[in-house]
mmCIF file of C-alpha atoms and ligand atoms in Angstrom:
data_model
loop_
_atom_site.group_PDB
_atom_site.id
_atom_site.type_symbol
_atom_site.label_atom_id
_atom_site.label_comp_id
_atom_site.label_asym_id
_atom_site.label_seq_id
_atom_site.Cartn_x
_atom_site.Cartn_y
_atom_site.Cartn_z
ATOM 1 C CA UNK A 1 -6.543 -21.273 11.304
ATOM 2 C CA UNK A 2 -7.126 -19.892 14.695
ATOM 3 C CA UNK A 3 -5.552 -16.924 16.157
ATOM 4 C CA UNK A 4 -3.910 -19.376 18.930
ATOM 5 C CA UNK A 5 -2.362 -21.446 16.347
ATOM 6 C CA UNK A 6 -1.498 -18.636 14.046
ATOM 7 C CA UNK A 7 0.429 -17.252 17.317
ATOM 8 C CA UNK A 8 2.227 -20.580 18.092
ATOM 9 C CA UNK A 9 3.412 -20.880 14.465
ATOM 10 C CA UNK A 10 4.502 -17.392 14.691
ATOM 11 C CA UNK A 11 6.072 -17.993 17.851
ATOM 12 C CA UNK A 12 7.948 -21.185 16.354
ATOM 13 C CA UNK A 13 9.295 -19.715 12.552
ATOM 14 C CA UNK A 14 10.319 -16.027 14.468
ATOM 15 C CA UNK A 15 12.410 -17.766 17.300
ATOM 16 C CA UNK A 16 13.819 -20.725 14.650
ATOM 17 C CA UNK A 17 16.089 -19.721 11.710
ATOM 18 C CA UNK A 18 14.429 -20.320 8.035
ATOM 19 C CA UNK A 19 17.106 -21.920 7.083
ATOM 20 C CA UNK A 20 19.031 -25.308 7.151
ATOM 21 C CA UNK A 21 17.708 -28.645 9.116
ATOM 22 C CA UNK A 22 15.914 -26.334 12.097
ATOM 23 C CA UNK A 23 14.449 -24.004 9.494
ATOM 24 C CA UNK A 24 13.217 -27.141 7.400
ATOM 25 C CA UNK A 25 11.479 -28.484 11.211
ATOM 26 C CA UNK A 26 9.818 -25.109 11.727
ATOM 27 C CA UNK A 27 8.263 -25.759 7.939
ATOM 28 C CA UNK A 28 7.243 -29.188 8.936
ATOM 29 C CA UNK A 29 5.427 -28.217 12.005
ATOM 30 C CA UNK A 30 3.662 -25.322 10.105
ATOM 31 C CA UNK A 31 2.754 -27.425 7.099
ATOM 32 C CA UNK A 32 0.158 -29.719 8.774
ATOM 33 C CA UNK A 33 -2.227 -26.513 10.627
ATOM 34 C CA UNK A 34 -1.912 -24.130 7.429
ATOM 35 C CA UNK A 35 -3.173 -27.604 5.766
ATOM 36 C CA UNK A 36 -5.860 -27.620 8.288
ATOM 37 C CA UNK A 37 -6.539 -24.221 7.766
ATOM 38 C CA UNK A 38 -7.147 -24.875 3.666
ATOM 39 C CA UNK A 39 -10.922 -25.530 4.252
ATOM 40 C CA UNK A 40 -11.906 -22.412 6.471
ATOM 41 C CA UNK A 41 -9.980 -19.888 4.309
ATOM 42 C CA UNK A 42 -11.007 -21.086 1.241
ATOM 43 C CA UNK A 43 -10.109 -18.676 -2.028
ATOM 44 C CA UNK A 44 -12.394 -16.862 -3.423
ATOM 45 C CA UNK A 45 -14.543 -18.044 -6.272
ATOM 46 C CA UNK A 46 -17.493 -16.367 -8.182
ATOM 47 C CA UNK A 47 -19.848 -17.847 -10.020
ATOM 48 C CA UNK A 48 -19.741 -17.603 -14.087
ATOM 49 C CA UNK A 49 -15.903 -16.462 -13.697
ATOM 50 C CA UNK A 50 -12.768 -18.180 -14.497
ATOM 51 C CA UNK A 51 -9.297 -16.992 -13.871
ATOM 52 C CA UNK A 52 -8.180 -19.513 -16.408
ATOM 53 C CA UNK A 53 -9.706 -17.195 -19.573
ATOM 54 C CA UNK A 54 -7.311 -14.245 -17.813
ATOM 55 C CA UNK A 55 -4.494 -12.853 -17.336
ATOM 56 C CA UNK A 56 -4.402 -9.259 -15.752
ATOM 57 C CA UNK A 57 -1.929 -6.785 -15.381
ATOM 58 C CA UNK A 58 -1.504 -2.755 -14.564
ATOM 59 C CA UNK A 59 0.181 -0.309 -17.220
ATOM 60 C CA UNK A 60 0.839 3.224 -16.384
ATOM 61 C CA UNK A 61 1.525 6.159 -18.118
ATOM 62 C CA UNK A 62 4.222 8.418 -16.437
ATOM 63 C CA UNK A 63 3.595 11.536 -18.436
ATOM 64 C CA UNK A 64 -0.038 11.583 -17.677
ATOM 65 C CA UNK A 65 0.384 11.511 -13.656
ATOM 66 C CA UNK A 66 -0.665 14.714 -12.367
ATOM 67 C CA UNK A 67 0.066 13.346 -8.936
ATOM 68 C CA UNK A 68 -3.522 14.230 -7.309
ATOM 69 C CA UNK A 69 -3.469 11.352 -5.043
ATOM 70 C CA UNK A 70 -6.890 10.475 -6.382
ATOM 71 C CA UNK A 71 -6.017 6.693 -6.773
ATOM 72 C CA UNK A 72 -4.185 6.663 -3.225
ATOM 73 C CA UNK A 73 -7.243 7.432 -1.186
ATOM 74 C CA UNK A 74 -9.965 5.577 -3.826
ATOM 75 C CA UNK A 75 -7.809 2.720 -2.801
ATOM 76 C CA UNK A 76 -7.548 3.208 0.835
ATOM 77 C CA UNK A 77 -11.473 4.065 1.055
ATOM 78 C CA UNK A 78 -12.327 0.663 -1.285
ATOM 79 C CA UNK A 79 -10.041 -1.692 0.567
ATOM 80 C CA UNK A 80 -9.919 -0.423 4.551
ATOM 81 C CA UNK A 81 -6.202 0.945 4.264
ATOM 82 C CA UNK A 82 -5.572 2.370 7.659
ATOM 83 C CA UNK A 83 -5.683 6.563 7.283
ATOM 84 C CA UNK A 84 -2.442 6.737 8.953
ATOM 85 C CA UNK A 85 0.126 8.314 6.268
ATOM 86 C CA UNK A 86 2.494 5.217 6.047
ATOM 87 C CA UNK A 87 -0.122 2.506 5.263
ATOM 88 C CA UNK A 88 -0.416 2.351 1.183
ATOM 89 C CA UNK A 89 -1.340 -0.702 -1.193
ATOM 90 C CA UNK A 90 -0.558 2.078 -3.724
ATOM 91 C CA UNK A 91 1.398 5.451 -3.585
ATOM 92 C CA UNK A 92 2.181 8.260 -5.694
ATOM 93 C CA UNK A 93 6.137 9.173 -5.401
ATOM 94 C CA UNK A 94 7.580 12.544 -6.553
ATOM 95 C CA UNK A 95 10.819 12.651 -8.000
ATOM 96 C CA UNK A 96 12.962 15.455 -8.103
ATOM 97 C CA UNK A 97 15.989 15.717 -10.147
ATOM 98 C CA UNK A 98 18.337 18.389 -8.895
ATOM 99 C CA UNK A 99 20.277 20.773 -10.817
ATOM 100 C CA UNK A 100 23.157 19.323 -9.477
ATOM 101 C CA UNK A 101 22.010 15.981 -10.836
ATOM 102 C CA UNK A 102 21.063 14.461 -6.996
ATOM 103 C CA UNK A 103 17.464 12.726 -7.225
ATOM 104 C CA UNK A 104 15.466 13.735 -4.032
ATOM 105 C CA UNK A 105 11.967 11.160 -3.662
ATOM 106 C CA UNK A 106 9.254 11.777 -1.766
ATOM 107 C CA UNK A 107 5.969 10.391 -1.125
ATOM 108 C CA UNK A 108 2.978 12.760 -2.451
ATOM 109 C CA UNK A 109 0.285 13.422 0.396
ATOM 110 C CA UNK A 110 3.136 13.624 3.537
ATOM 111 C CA UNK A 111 3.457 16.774 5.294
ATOM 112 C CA UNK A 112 6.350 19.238 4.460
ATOM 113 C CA UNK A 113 8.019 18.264 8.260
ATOM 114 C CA UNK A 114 7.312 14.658 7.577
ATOM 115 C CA UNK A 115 9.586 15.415 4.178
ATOM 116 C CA UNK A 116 13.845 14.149 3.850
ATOM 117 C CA UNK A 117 14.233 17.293 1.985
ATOM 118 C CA UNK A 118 12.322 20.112 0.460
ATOM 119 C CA UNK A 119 13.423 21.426 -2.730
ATOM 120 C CA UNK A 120 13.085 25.091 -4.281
ATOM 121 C CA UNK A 121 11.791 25.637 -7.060
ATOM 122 C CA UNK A 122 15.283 26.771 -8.169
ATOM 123 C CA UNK A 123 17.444 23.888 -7.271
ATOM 124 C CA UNK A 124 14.783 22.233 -9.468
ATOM 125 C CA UNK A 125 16.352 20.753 -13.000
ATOM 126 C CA UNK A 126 12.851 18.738 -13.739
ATOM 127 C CA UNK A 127 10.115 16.516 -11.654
ATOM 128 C CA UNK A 128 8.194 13.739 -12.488
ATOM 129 C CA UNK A 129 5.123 11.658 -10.521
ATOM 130 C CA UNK A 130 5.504 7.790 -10.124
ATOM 131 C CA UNK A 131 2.479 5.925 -9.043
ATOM 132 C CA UNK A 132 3.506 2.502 -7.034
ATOM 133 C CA UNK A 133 2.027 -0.460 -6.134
ATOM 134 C CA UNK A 134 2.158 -4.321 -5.416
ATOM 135 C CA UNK A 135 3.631 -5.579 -9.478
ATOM 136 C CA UNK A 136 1.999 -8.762 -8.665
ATOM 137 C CA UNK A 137 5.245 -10.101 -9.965
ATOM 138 C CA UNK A 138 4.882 -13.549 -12.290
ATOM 139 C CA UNK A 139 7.910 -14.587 -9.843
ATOM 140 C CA UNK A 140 7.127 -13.466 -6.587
ATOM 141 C CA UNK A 141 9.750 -13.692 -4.126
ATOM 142 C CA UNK A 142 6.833 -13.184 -1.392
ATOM 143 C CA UNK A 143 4.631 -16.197 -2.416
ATOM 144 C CA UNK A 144 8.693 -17.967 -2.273
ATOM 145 C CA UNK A 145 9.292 -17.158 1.447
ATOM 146 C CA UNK A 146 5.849 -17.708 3.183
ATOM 147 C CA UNK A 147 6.096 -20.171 5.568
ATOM 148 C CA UNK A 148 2.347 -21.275 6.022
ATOM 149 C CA UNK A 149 1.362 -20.864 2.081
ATOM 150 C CA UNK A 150 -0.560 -17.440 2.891
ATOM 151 C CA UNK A 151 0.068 -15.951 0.293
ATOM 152 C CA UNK A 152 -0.260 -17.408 -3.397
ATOM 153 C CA UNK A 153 -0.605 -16.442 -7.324
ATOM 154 C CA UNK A 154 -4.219 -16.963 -8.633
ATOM 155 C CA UNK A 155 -4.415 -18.409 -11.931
ATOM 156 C CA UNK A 156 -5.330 -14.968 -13.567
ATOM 157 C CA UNK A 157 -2.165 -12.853 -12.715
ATOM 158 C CA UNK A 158 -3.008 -11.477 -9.036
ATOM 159 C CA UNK A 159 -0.901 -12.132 -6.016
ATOM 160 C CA UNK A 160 -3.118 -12.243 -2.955
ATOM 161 C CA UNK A 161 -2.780 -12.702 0.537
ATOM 162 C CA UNK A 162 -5.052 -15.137 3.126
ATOM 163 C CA UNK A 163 -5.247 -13.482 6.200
ATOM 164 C CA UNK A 164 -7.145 -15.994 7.866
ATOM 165 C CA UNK A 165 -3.897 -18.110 7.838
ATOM 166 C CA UNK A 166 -1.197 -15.443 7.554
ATOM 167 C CA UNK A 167 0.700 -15.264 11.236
ATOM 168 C CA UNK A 168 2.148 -11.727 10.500
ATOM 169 C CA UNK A 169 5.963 -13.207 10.415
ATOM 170 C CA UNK A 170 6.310 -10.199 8.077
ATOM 171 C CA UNK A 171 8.747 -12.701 5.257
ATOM 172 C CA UNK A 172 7.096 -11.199 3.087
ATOM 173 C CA UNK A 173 7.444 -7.671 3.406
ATOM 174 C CA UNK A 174 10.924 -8.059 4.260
ATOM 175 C CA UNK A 175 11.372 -10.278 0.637
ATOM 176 C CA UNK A 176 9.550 -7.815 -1.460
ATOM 177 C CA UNK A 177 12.035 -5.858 -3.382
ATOM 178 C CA UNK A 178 9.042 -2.909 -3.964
ATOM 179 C CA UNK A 179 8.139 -2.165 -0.311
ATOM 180 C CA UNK A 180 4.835 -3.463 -1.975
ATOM 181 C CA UNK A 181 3.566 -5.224 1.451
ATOM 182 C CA UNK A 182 2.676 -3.855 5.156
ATOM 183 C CA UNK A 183 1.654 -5.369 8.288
ATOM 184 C CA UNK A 184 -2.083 -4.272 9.590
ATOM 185 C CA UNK A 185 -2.212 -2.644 12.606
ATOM 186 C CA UNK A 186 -5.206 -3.994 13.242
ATOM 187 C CA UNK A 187 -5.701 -7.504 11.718
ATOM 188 C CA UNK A 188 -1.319 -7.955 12.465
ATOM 189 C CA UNK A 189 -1.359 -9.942 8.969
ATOM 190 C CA UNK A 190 0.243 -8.656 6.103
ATOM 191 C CA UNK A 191 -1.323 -6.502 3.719
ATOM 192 C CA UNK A 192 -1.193 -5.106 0.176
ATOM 193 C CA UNK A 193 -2.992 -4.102 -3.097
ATOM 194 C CA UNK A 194 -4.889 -7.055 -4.835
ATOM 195 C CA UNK A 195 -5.490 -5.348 -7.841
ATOM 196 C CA UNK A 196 -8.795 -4.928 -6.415
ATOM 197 C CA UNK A 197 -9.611 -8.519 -7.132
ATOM 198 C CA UNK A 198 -13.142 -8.400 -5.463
ATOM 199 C CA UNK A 199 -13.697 -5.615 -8.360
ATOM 200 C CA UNK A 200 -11.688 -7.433 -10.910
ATOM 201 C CA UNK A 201 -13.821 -10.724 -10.974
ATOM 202 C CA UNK A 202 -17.292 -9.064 -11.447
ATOM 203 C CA UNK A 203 -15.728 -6.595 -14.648
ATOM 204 C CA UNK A 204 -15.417 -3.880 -12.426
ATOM 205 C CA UNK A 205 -11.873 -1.751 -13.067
ATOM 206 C CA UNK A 206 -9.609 -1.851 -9.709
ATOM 207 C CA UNK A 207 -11.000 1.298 -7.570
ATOM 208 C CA UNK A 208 -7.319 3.505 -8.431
ATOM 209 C CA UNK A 209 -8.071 2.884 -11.981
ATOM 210 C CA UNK A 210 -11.013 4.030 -12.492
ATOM 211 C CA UNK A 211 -10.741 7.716 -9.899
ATOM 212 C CA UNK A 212 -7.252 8.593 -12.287
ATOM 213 C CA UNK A 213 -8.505 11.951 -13.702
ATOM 214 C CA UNK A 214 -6.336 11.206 -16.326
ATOM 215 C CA UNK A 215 -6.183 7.771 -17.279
ATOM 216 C CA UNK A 216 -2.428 7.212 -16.421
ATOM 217 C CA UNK A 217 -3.413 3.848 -14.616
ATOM 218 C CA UNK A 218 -4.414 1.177 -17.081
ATOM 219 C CA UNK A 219 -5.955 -1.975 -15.898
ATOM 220 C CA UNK A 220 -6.315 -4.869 -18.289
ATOM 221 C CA UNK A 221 -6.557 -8.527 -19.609
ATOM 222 C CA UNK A 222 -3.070 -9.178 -21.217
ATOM 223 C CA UNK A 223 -5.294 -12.734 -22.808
ATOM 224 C CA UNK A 224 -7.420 -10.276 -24.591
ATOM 225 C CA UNK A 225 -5.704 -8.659 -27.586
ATOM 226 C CA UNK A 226 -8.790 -5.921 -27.546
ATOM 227 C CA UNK A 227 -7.685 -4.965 -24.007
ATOM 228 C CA UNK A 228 -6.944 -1.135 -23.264
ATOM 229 C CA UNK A 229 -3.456 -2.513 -22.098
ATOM 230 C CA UNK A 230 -2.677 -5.284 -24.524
ATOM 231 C CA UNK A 231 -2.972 -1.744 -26.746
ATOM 232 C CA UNK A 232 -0.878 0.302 -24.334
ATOM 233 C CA UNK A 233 1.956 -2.572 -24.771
ATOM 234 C CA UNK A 234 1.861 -2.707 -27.938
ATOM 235 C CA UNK A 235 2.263 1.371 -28.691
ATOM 236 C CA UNK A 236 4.616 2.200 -26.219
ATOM 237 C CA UNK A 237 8.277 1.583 -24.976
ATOM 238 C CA UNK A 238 7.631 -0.706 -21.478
ATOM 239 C CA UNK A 239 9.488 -0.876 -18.533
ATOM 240 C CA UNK A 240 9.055 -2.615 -15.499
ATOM 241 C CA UNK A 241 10.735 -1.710 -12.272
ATOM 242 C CA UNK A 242 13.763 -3.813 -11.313
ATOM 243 C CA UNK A 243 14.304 -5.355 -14.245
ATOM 244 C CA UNK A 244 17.899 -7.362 -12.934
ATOM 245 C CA UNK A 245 15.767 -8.999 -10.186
ATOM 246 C CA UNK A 246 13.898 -11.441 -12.649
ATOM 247 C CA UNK A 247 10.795 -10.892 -10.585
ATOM 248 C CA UNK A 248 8.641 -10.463 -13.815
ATOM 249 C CA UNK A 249 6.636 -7.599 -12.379
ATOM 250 C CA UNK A 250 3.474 -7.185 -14.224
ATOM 251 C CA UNK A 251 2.341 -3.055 -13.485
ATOM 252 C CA UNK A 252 4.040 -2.188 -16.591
ATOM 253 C CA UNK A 253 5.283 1.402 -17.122
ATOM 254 C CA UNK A 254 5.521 3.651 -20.498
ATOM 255 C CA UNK A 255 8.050 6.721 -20.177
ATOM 256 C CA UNK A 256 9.933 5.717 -17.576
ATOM 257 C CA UNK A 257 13.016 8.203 -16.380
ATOM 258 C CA UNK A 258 15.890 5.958 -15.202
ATOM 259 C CA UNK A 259 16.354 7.645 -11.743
ATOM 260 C CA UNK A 260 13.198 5.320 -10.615
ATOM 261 C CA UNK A 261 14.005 2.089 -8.856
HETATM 262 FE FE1 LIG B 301 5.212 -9.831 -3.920
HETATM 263 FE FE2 LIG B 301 6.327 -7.414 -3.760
HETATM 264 FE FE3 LIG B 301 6.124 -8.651 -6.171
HETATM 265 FE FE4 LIG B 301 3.939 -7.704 -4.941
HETATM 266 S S1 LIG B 301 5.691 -6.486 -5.707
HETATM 267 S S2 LIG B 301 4.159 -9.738 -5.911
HETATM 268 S S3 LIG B 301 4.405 -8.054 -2.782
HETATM 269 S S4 LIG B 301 7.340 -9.321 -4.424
HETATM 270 FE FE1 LIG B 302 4.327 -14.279 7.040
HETATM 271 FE FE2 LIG B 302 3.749 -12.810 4.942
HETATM 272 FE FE3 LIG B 302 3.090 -15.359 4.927
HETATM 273 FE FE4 LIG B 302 1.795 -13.623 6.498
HETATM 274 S S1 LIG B 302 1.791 -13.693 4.267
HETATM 275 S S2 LIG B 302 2.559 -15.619 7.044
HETATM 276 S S3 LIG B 302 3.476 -12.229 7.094
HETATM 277 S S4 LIG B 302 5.165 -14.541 5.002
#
């Protein structure tokens, strides 16, 4: 889709409510150009690989997080994250649970004045490192509110994002329950991890995955019951984040303190 289109479709679904019989006109007037647009944005396909054999998903080890920040700039250097210090398609947060039982998070890498709070040492009951990212949930509310069908599940477990036909309405980021999604500063279309799909579909491990010093991030093929995660399932106690929103996330987590939302 062009950028003049994008920005008239844009113009149309911002100014119009989603909902009801105006909401439903808006739809009807995107439908036919992000149709159009189909062809030029095609998704991707490599030869000798197909998604239907797989099924991939993201386990993580709390205790092991060391919170380095490795993964968080392997990912921004791999995949063109703007430096700035609020662009992430993955983040490492800090929690600290107070002696007086208050839970302060922050986000490892910002500068002390950029911090809500800094805690002392003292005040300090224990702390723990929580690496986030995009759960490429089975039930994405994202892929649910896109107007122009930019952004869609693959048949192997990733939820990606066209940005050739995305008109930076920002749905999206407002529907994702994680804070998962941004909008680029430069391309104005919204962005977010892809499990490092470009990685994924020649064998390669997602770029986060395969920095971690100490293998807290675990990438794998839940269709493949010799996968390093099918075996991190099966060992450990897993949560997910957000259970009550029936999302389905699929970054899986073992050791999970239940402060973290
Ligand atoms: Fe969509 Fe957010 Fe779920 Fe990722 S975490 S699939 S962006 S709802
Ligand atoms: Fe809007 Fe997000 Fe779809 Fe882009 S991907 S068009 S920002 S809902």
């Amino acid at each position: 889709m062009d950028q003049d289109k994008r920005d008239l479709l844009k113009g149309l679904i911002l100014f119009i409510p989603a909902g009801g019989v105006i909401g439903a006109l808006a739809k009807a007037v995107a439908a036919p150009a992000a149709a159009a647009g189909k062809e030029a944005s095609a998704r991707p396909e490599t030869p000798g690989y197909d998604p239907t054999n797989h099924y991939y998903g993201m386990g993580i080890e709390v205790g092991k997080c060391i919170g380095c920040n490795r993964c968080v700039e392997a990912c921004k250097q791999e995949n063109d994250v703007p430096r700035e210090p609020f662009f992430f398609r993955t983040w490492v947060e800090r929690y600290v649970i107070k002696k007086d039982r208050s839970v302060v998070v922050e986000t490892v890498g910002l500068k002390k004045e950029k911090r809500k709070e800094v805690v002392d040492q003292e005040d300090t009951l224990r702390s723990f490192f929580i690496p986030k990212l995009c759960n490429h949930c089975a039930n994405p509310p994202c892929v649910q509110v896109c107007p122009v069908d930019a952004t869609w599940s693959t048949e192997d477990g990733a939820v990606l994002v066209d940005k050739n036909r995305c008109i930076g309405c920002r749905y999206c980021i407002q529907a994702c329950p994680y804070g998962a999604r941004y909008l680029h500063p430069e391309t104005r279309t919204a962005d977010k991890c892809t499990f490092c799909y470009h990685r994924v579909v020649k064998g390669l491990l997602p770029a986060c995955v395969e920095v971690c010093p100490t293998q807290a991030r675990i990438f794998g093929d839940l269709k493949s019951q010799a996968s390093r995660l099918v075996r991190f399932e099966r060992m450990n106690k897993i949560h997910v984040l957000k259970p009550d929103l029936n999302t389905q996330p699929k970054v899986y987590y073992s050791g999970l303190d239940g402060e973290v939302r």
